Amino acid sequence: MRFRTTAIALLSVSCTLLSACGGQRIKGRVIEGGIGRAMVVSATDTRTIATTGVDDPAGDAQTGFEGVRVRLLRPSGRTTGGPAAEIASAVSGPDGFFDISVGNKDQISGRFEIEASGGGVFQVRNTIFVPRNDQRVLVLVRPNPAAE
């Protein structure tokens, strides 16, 4: 009986520490950049911080893009033998922020593809590593005048 209680307690602690029972979240921001690219950056990177209502005398604040669909995809080609498959997606909100919830942490590990499209921007697609909790995904996009 004591073993069973200890095993249940350890399983509960493992789920809490590893977040495997609650899934995984990928947070980030879509902003304008000179070239379309997605990358993993520190959560303290100034480009991932909200600009609404911020006093910005130096003019460093960057406006985010609202309405851009950000998709997490399994890598395509040689690794999987087929086309990329969507894992999860979200649409960027005000100031360009997005928060993608992945139901099962085992669904993404190592590298995955990220795609951003719509919302008046040219499509971006890159392969990146899964960000740690102290990191964010920053998606740089170029406006598409033809989409306006």
Short mmCIF file of N, CA and C in Angstrom, two decimals:
data_model
loop_
_atom_site.label_atom_id
_atom_site.label_comp_id
_atom_site.label_asym_id
_atom_site.label_seq_id
_atom_site.Cartn_x
_atom_site.Cartn_y
_atom_site.Cartn_z
N MET A 1 0.83 -1.20 0.00
CA MET A 1 0.00 0.00 0.00
C MET A 1 0.87 1.26 0.00
N ARG A 2 1.94 1.21 0.80
CA ARG A 2 2.84 2.37 0.87
C ARG A 2 3.48 2.64 -0.49
N PHE A 3 3.87 1.58 -1.21
CA PHE A 3 4.47 1.72 -2.54
C PHE A 3 3.50 2.40 -3.49
N ARG A 4 2.24 1.98 -3.44
CA ARG A 4 1.22 2.54 -4.33
C ARG A 4 1.03 4.04 -4.08
N THR A 5 0.97 4.44 -2.82
CA THR A 5 0.81 5.84 -2.46
C THR A 5 2.01 6.66 -2.94
N THR A 6 3.23 6.10 -2.73
CA THR A 6 4.44 6.78 -3.17
C THR A 6 4.47 6.92 -4.68
N ALA A 7 4.08 5.86 -5.40
CA ALA A 7 4.07 5.89 -6.87
C ALA A 7 3.09 6.95 -7.39
N ILE A 8 1.91 7.04 -6.79
CA ILE A 8 0.92 8.04 -7.21
C ILE A 8 1.44 9.45 -6.94
N ALA A 9 2.08 9.65 -5.80
CA ALA A 9 2.63 10.96 -5.47
C ALA A 9 3.73 11.35 -6.45
N LEU A 10 4.62 10.41 -6.79
CA LEU A 10 5.69 10.69 -7.74
C LEU A 10 5.14 11.00 -9.13
N LEU A 11 4.12 10.28 -9.55
CA LEU A 11 3.51 10.52 -10.85
C LEU A 11 2.89 11.91 -10.89
N SER A 12 2.24 12.29 -9.83
CA SER A 12 1.62 13.61 -9.76
C SER A 12 2.67 14.71 -9.83
N VAL A 13 3.77 14.55 -9.09
CA VAL A 13 4.85 15.53 -9.12
C VAL A 13 5.48 15.58 -10.50
N SER A 14 5.68 14.43 -11.13
CA SER A 14 6.27 14.38 -12.48
C SER A 14 5.40 15.13 -13.47
N CYS A 15 4.10 14.93 -13.41
CA CYS A 15 3.20 15.63 -14.34
C CYS A 15 3.27 17.13 -14.14
N THR A 16 3.36 17.54 -12.88
CA THR A 16 3.42 18.96 -12.59
C THR A 16 4.73 19.56 -13.08
N LEU A 17 5.85 18.90 -12.79
CA LEU A 17 7.16 19.42 -13.17
C LEU A 17 7.39 19.41 -14.67
N LEU A 18 6.98 18.40 -15.34
CA LEU A 18 7.23 18.27 -16.77
C LEU A 18 6.16 18.91 -17.63
N SER A 19 5.05 19.29 -17.07
CA SER A 19 3.93 19.88 -17.79
C SER A 19 3.39 18.96 -18.87
N ALA A 20 3.72 17.68 -18.79
CA ALA A 20 3.27 16.73 -19.81
C ALA A 20 1.78 16.47 -19.71
N CYS A 21 1.24 16.61 -18.51
CA CYS A 21 -0.19 16.32 -18.35
C CYS A 21 -1.05 17.48 -18.85
N GLY A 22 -0.50 18.69 -18.84
CA GLY A 22 -1.29 19.85 -19.24
C GLY A 22 -0.98 20.37 -20.62
N GLY A 23 -0.08 19.72 -21.31
CA GLY A 23 0.27 20.18 -22.64
C GLY A 23 1.38 21.22 -22.62
N GLN A 24 1.51 21.93 -23.71
CA GLN A 24 2.59 22.88 -23.88
C GLN A 24 2.05 24.13 -24.54
N ARG A 25 2.67 25.28 -24.25
CA ARG A 25 2.26 26.54 -24.85
C ARG A 25 3.46 27.16 -25.55
N ILE A 26 3.20 27.64 -26.76
CA ILE A 26 4.20 28.37 -27.53
C ILE A 26 3.70 29.81 -27.63
N LYS A 27 4.44 30.73 -27.04
CA LYS A 27 4.04 32.14 -27.04
C LYS A 27 4.97 32.93 -27.94
N GLY A 28 4.44 33.99 -28.54
CA GLY A 28 5.28 34.81 -29.38
C GLY A 28 4.59 36.05 -29.87
N ARG A 29 5.23 36.67 -30.87
CA ARG A 29 4.71 37.92 -31.41
C ARG A 29 5.05 38.02 -32.89
N VAL A 30 4.15 38.64 -33.65
CA VAL A 30 4.34 38.91 -35.07
C VAL A 30 4.56 40.41 -35.22
N ILE A 31 5.72 40.79 -35.78
CA ILE A 31 6.03 42.21 -36.00
C ILE A 31 6.59 42.39 -37.41
N GLU A 32 6.68 43.65 -37.84
CA GLU A 32 7.25 43.94 -39.15
C GLU A 32 8.76 43.82 -39.09
N GLY A 33 9.32 43.19 -40.12
CA GLY A 33 10.78 43.06 -40.23
C GLY A 33 11.19 43.19 -41.68
N GLY A 34 12.45 43.43 -41.91
CA GLY A 34 12.95 43.62 -43.27
C GLY A 34 12.87 42.36 -44.11
N ILE A 35 12.88 41.22 -43.46
CA ILE A 35 12.82 39.93 -44.16
C ILE A 35 11.88 39.02 -43.40
N GLY A 36 11.15 38.17 -44.12
CA GLY A 36 10.24 37.25 -43.45
C GLY A 36 11.03 36.14 -42.79
N ARG A 37 10.89 36.01 -41.46
CA ARG A 37 11.66 35.01 -40.72
C ARG A 37 11.03 34.77 -39.36
N ALA A 38 11.12 33.52 -38.90
CA ALA A 38 10.68 33.18 -37.54
C ALA A 38 11.91 32.72 -36.77
N MET A 39 11.99 33.10 -35.51
CA MET A 39 13.14 32.72 -34.69
C MET A 39 12.75 32.64 -33.22
N VAL A 40 13.57 31.94 -32.45
CA VAL A 40 13.38 31.84 -31.01
C VAL A 40 14.27 32.88 -30.37
N VAL A 41 13.66 33.69 -29.46
CA VAL A 41 14.40 34.75 -28.77
C VAL A 41 14.08 34.69 -27.28
N SER A 42 14.85 35.42 -26.50
CA SER A 42 14.61 35.51 -25.06
C SER A 42 13.26 36.18 -24.81
N ALA A 43 12.59 35.78 -23.75
CA ALA A 43 11.31 36.39 -23.39
C ALA A 43 11.49 37.85 -23.00
N THR A 44 12.73 38.27 -22.72
CA THR A 44 12.99 39.66 -22.36
C THR A 44 13.39 40.50 -23.57
N ASP A 45 13.45 39.90 -24.76
CA ASP A 45 13.75 40.64 -25.99
C ASP A 45 12.71 41.75 -26.12
N THR A 46 13.16 42.99 -26.31
CA THR A 46 12.23 44.13 -26.34
C THR A 46 11.19 44.02 -27.44
N ARG A 47 11.48 43.24 -28.49
CA ARG A 47 10.51 43.08 -29.57
C ARG A 47 9.33 42.21 -29.16
N THR A 48 9.44 41.48 -28.06
CA THR A 48 8.35 40.62 -27.61
C THR A 48 7.54 41.26 -26.48
N ILE A 49 7.77 42.53 -26.24
CA ILE A 49 7.08 43.23 -25.15
C ILE A 49 6.02 44.16 -25.74
N ALA A 50 4.88 44.26 -25.08
CA ALA A 50 3.76 45.07 -25.57
C ALA A 50 4.14 46.52 -25.74
N THR A 51 3.57 47.15 -26.77
CA THR A 51 3.85 48.56 -27.03
C THR A 51 2.66 49.45 -26.75
N THR A 52 1.48 48.89 -26.58
CA THR A 52 0.30 49.71 -26.34
C THR A 52 0.41 50.41 -24.99
N GLY A 53 0.27 51.72 -25.02
CA GLY A 53 0.32 52.49 -23.78
C GLY A 53 1.72 52.66 -23.22
N VAL A 54 2.76 52.33 -24.00
CA VAL A 54 4.13 52.44 -23.52
C VAL A 54 4.70 53.79 -23.94
N ASP A 55 5.33 54.46 -23.00
CA ASP A 55 6.03 55.71 -23.32
C ASP A 55 7.32 55.33 -24.03
N ASP A 56 7.49 55.76 -25.28
CA ASP A 56 8.61 55.34 -26.10
C ASP A 56 9.30 56.55 -26.73
N PRO A 57 10.03 57.35 -25.91
CA PRO A 57 10.65 58.55 -26.45
C PRO A 57 11.72 58.26 -27.51
N ALA A 58 12.36 57.11 -27.46
CA ALA A 58 13.41 56.78 -28.43
C ALA A 58 12.83 56.25 -29.74
N GLY A 59 11.55 55.90 -29.74
CA GLY A 59 10.92 55.39 -30.95
C GLY A 59 11.30 53.96 -31.29
N ASP A 60 11.67 53.18 -30.27
CA ASP A 60 12.10 51.79 -30.49
C ASP A 60 10.94 50.81 -30.56
N ALA A 61 9.78 51.19 -30.07
CA ALA A 61 8.64 50.26 -30.02
C ALA A 61 8.25 49.83 -31.42
N GLN A 62 7.90 48.56 -31.55
CA GLN A 62 7.50 48.03 -32.84
C GLN A 62 6.04 47.59 -32.77
N THR A 63 5.31 47.94 -33.81
CA THR A 63 3.90 47.60 -33.87
C THR A 63 3.73 46.17 -34.33
N GLY A 64 2.87 45.46 -33.65
CA GLY A 64 2.60 44.08 -34.03
C GLY A 64 1.52 44.00 -35.10
N PHE A 65 1.42 42.84 -35.73
CA PHE A 65 0.40 42.61 -36.75
C PHE A 65 -0.71 41.75 -36.16
N GLU A 66 -1.91 42.28 -36.21
CA GLU A 66 -3.09 41.54 -35.74
C GLU A 66 -3.67 40.73 -36.90
N GLY A 67 -4.21 39.56 -36.61
CA GLY A 67 -4.91 38.76 -37.61
C GLY A 67 -4.03 37.85 -38.46
N VAL A 68 -2.79 37.63 -38.04
CA VAL A 68 -1.89 36.72 -38.77
C VAL A 68 -2.05 35.32 -38.17
N ARG A 69 -2.30 34.34 -39.03
CA ARG A 69 -2.45 32.96 -38.57
C ARG A 69 -1.07 32.33 -38.43
N VAL A 70 -0.75 31.86 -37.23
CA VAL A 70 0.54 31.23 -36.94
C VAL A 70 0.28 29.74 -36.71
N ARG A 71 0.93 28.91 -37.51
CA ARG A 71 0.72 27.45 -37.45
C ARG A 71 2.00 26.73 -37.05
N LEU A 72 1.89 25.73 -36.18
CA LEU A 72 2.99 24.83 -35.86
C LEU A 72 2.81 23.60 -36.72
N LEU A 73 3.86 23.19 -37.42
CA LEU A 73 3.78 22.06 -38.34
C LEU A 73 4.87 21.05 -38.05
N ARG A 74 4.54 19.78 -38.24
CA ARG A 74 5.59 18.76 -38.20
C ARG A 74 6.47 18.98 -39.42
N PRO A 75 7.78 18.82 -39.27
CA PRO A 75 8.67 19.03 -40.43
C PRO A 75 8.28 18.14 -41.60
N SER A 76 8.39 18.69 -42.80
CA SER A 76 8.07 17.94 -44.01
C SER A 76 9.34 17.40 -44.64
N GLY A 77 9.15 16.62 -45.69
CA GLY A 77 10.29 16.16 -46.48
C GLY A 77 10.95 14.92 -45.95
N ARG A 78 12.29 14.94 -45.96
CA ARG A 78 13.07 13.74 -45.62
C ARG A 78 12.72 13.16 -44.26
N THR A 79 12.53 14.00 -43.26
CA THR A 79 12.33 13.49 -41.91
C THR A 79 11.03 12.72 -41.74
N THR A 80 9.98 13.14 -42.40
CA THR A 80 8.69 12.49 -42.21
C THR A 80 8.23 11.71 -43.42
N GLY A 81 8.84 11.97 -44.57
CA GLY A 81 8.43 11.25 -45.78
C GLY A 81 7.14 11.78 -46.38
N GLY A 82 6.68 12.93 -45.96
CA GLY A 82 5.44 13.47 -46.50
C GLY A 82 5.32 14.95 -46.26
N PRO A 83 4.16 15.51 -46.58
CA PRO A 83 3.95 16.95 -46.38
C PRO A 83 3.87 17.30 -44.89
N ALA A 84 4.08 18.56 -44.60
CA ALA A 84 3.97 19.02 -43.22
C ALA A 84 2.53 18.88 -42.73
N ALA A 85 2.37 18.46 -41.48
CA ALA A 85 1.05 18.30 -40.89
C ALA A 85 0.90 19.30 -39.75
N GLU A 86 -0.25 19.97 -39.70
CA GLU A 86 -0.48 20.96 -38.65
C GLU A 86 -0.61 20.29 -37.30
N ILE A 87 0.07 20.86 -36.30
CA ILE A 87 -0.01 20.39 -34.92
C ILE A 87 -1.02 21.26 -34.17
N ALA A 88 -0.88 22.58 -34.31
CA ALA A 88 -1.77 23.52 -33.64
C ALA A 88 -1.59 24.89 -34.29
N SER A 89 -2.54 25.81 -34.03
CA SER A 89 -2.42 27.15 -34.60
C SER A 89 -3.14 28.16 -33.74
N ALA A 90 -2.87 29.44 -34.02
CA ALA A 90 -3.54 30.55 -33.35
C ALA A 90 -3.47 31.75 -34.28
N VAL A 91 -4.29 32.75 -34.00
CA VAL A 91 -4.28 33.99 -34.77
C VAL A 91 -3.77 35.09 -33.85
N SER A 92 -2.84 35.89 -34.37
CA SER A 92 -2.26 36.96 -33.55
C SER A 92 -3.33 37.99 -33.20
N GLY A 93 -3.27 38.44 -31.97
CA GLY A 93 -4.24 39.40 -31.47
C GLY A 93 -3.68 40.81 -31.54
N PRO A 94 -4.30 41.74 -30.80
CA PRO A 94 -3.82 43.12 -30.77
C PRO A 94 -2.34 43.16 -30.39
N ASP A 95 -1.59 44.00 -31.03
CA ASP A 95 -0.15 44.15 -30.84
C ASP A 95 0.64 42.94 -31.34
N GLY A 96 -0.02 42.01 -32.07
CA GLY A 96 0.68 40.91 -32.70
C GLY A 96 0.99 39.70 -31.85
N PHE A 97 0.49 39.65 -30.63
CA PHE A 97 0.81 38.51 -29.76
C PHE A 97 -0.02 37.28 -30.11
N PHE A 98 0.60 36.09 -29.94
CA PHE A 98 -0.11 34.83 -30.10
C PHE A 98 0.31 33.88 -29.00
N ASP A 99 -0.56 32.94 -28.71
CA ASP A 99 -0.33 31.93 -27.67
C ASP A 99 -0.93 30.63 -28.20
N ILE A 100 -0.09 29.69 -28.58
CA ILE A 100 -0.56 28.43 -29.16
C ILE A 100 -0.49 27.34 -28.11
N SER A 101 -1.60 26.69 -27.90
CA SER A 101 -1.67 25.60 -26.94
C SER A 101 -1.57 24.26 -27.68
N VAL A 102 -0.63 23.43 -27.25
CA VAL A 102 -0.44 22.11 -27.83
C VAL A 102 -0.93 21.11 -26.80
N GLY A 103 -1.88 20.28 -27.21
CA GLY A 103 -2.54 19.37 -26.28
C GLY A 103 -1.64 18.34 -25.62
N ASN A 104 -0.62 17.87 -26.29
CA ASN A 104 0.23 16.83 -25.75
C ASN A 104 1.67 17.20 -25.99
N LYS A 105 2.43 17.38 -24.93
CA LYS A 105 3.81 17.86 -25.06
C LYS A 105 4.64 16.98 -25.99
N ASP A 106 4.33 15.72 -26.07
CA ASP A 106 5.08 14.83 -26.95
C ASP A 106 4.87 15.15 -28.42
N GLN A 107 3.88 15.97 -28.74
CA GLN A 107 3.62 16.29 -30.14
C GLN A 107 4.74 17.13 -30.75
N ILE A 108 5.42 17.94 -29.95
CA ILE A 108 6.54 18.69 -30.51
C ILE A 108 7.73 18.59 -29.58
N SER A 109 8.85 18.27 -30.17
CA SER A 109 10.13 18.26 -29.47
C SER A 109 11.20 18.44 -30.53
N GLY A 110 12.30 18.99 -30.13
CA GLY A 110 13.36 19.24 -31.11
C GLY A 110 12.96 20.35 -32.06
N ARG A 111 12.93 20.04 -33.34
CA ARG A 111 12.59 21.05 -34.35
C ARG A 111 11.17 20.87 -34.87
N PHE A 112 10.61 21.98 -35.31
CA PHE A 112 9.30 21.98 -35.96
C PHE A 112 9.27 23.15 -36.92
N GLU A 113 8.29 23.16 -37.80
CA GLU A 113 8.14 24.28 -38.73
C GLU A 113 7.08 25.22 -38.19
N ILE A 114 7.30 26.50 -38.45
CA ILE A 114 6.32 27.51 -38.07
C ILE A 114 5.99 28.30 -39.33
N GLU A 115 4.70 28.55 -39.50
CA GLU A 115 4.23 29.28 -40.68
C GLU A 115 3.32 30.41 -40.24
N ALA A 116 3.52 31.58 -40.83
CA ALA A 116 2.66 32.73 -40.55
C ALA A 116 2.12 33.25 -41.88
N SER A 117 0.81 33.46 -41.95
CA SER A 117 0.21 33.92 -43.21
C SER A 117 -1.07 34.69 -42.93
N GLY A 118 -1.54 35.39 -43.97
CA GLY A 118 -2.78 36.17 -43.85
C GLY A 118 -2.52 37.50 -43.17
N GLY A 119 -3.59 38.18 -42.85
CA GLY A 119 -3.47 39.44 -42.12
C GLY A 119 -2.72 40.53 -42.87
N GLY A 120 -2.68 40.44 -44.21
CA GLY A 120 -2.02 41.48 -45.00
C GLY A 120 -0.51 41.39 -45.04
N VAL A 121 0.05 40.18 -44.82
CA VAL A 121 1.51 40.01 -44.85
C VAL A 121 1.89 38.89 -45.81
N PHE A 122 3.14 38.93 -46.27
CA PHE A 122 3.66 37.82 -47.06
C PHE A 122 3.87 36.62 -46.15
N GLN A 123 3.66 35.43 -46.66
CA GLN A 123 3.81 34.21 -45.87
C GLN A 123 5.26 34.01 -45.45
N VAL A 124 5.43 33.51 -44.22
CA VAL A 124 6.74 33.18 -43.65
C VAL A 124 6.68 31.71 -43.22
N ARG A 125 7.76 30.97 -43.51
CA ARG A 125 7.83 29.58 -43.06
C ARG A 125 9.28 29.23 -42.78
N ASN A 126 9.56 28.81 -41.53
CA ASN A 126 10.90 28.45 -41.10
C ASN A 126 10.86 27.23 -40.20
N THR A 127 12.00 26.55 -40.10
CA THR A 127 12.16 25.47 -39.14
C THR A 127 12.92 26.05 -37.95
N ILE A 128 12.37 25.84 -36.74
CA ILE A 128 13.01 26.34 -35.52
C ILE A 128 12.96 25.26 -34.45
N PHE A 129 13.71 25.46 -33.38
CA PHE A 129 13.68 24.56 -32.24
C PHE A 129 12.57 24.98 -31.29
N VAL A 130 12.05 24.03 -30.52
CA VAL A 130 11.00 24.31 -29.54
C VAL A 130 11.57 25.27 -28.50
N PRO A 131 10.91 26.41 -28.27
CA PRO A 131 11.42 27.36 -27.28
C PRO A 131 11.24 26.85 -25.85
N ARG A 132 12.18 27.22 -24.99
CA ARG A 132 12.06 26.91 -23.56
C ARG A 132 11.06 27.88 -22.95
N ASN A 133 10.74 27.69 -21.68
CA ASN A 133 9.77 28.57 -21.00
C ASN A 133 10.25 30.01 -20.93
N ASP A 134 11.57 30.24 -20.94
CA ASP A 134 12.10 31.60 -20.86
C ASP A 134 12.37 32.18 -22.24
N GLN A 135 11.74 31.60 -23.27
CA GLN A 135 11.92 32.06 -24.64
C GLN A 135 10.58 32.27 -25.32
N ARG A 136 10.59 33.03 -26.41
CA ARG A 136 9.40 33.29 -27.22
C ARG A 136 9.75 33.10 -28.69
N VAL A 137 8.71 32.95 -29.51
CA VAL A 137 8.90 32.89 -30.96
C VAL A 137 8.61 34.28 -31.51
N LEU A 138 9.56 34.82 -32.23
CA LEU A 138 9.39 36.12 -32.86
C LEU A 138 9.28 35.89 -34.36
N VAL A 139 8.19 36.38 -34.94
CA VAL A 139 7.95 36.22 -36.38
C VAL A 139 8.05 37.59 -37.03
N LEU A 140 9.03 37.74 -37.91
CA LEU A 140 9.20 38.98 -38.66
C LEU A 140 8.49 38.82 -39.99
N VAL A 141 7.64 39.77 -40.33
CA VAL A 141 6.87 39.69 -41.58
C VAL A 141 7.02 40.99 -42.35
N ARG A 142 6.72 40.90 -43.65
CA ARG A 142 6.67 42.08 -44.52
C ARG A 142 5.24 42.30 -44.94
N PRO A 143 4.75 43.53 -44.89
CA PRO A 143 3.38 43.81 -45.35
C PRO A 143 3.24 43.46 -46.83
N ASN A 144 2.08 42.97 -47.20
CA ASN A 144 1.79 42.64 -48.59
C ASN A 144 0.76 43.66 -49.09
N PRO A 145 1.21 44.65 -49.84
CA PRO A 145 0.28 45.71 -50.31
C PRO A 145 -0.87 45.16 -51.14
N ALA A 146 -0.64 44.05 -51.83
CA ALA A 146 -1.70 43.47 -52.68
C ALA A 146 -2.83 42.89 -51.83
N ALA A 147 -2.57 42.60 -50.57
CA ALA A 147 -3.59 42.00 -49.72
C ALA A 147 -4.48 43.04 -49.05
N GLU A 148 -4.15 44.30 -49.18
CA GLU A 148 -4.93 45.34 -48.49
C GLU A 148 -6.14 45.75 -49.24
#
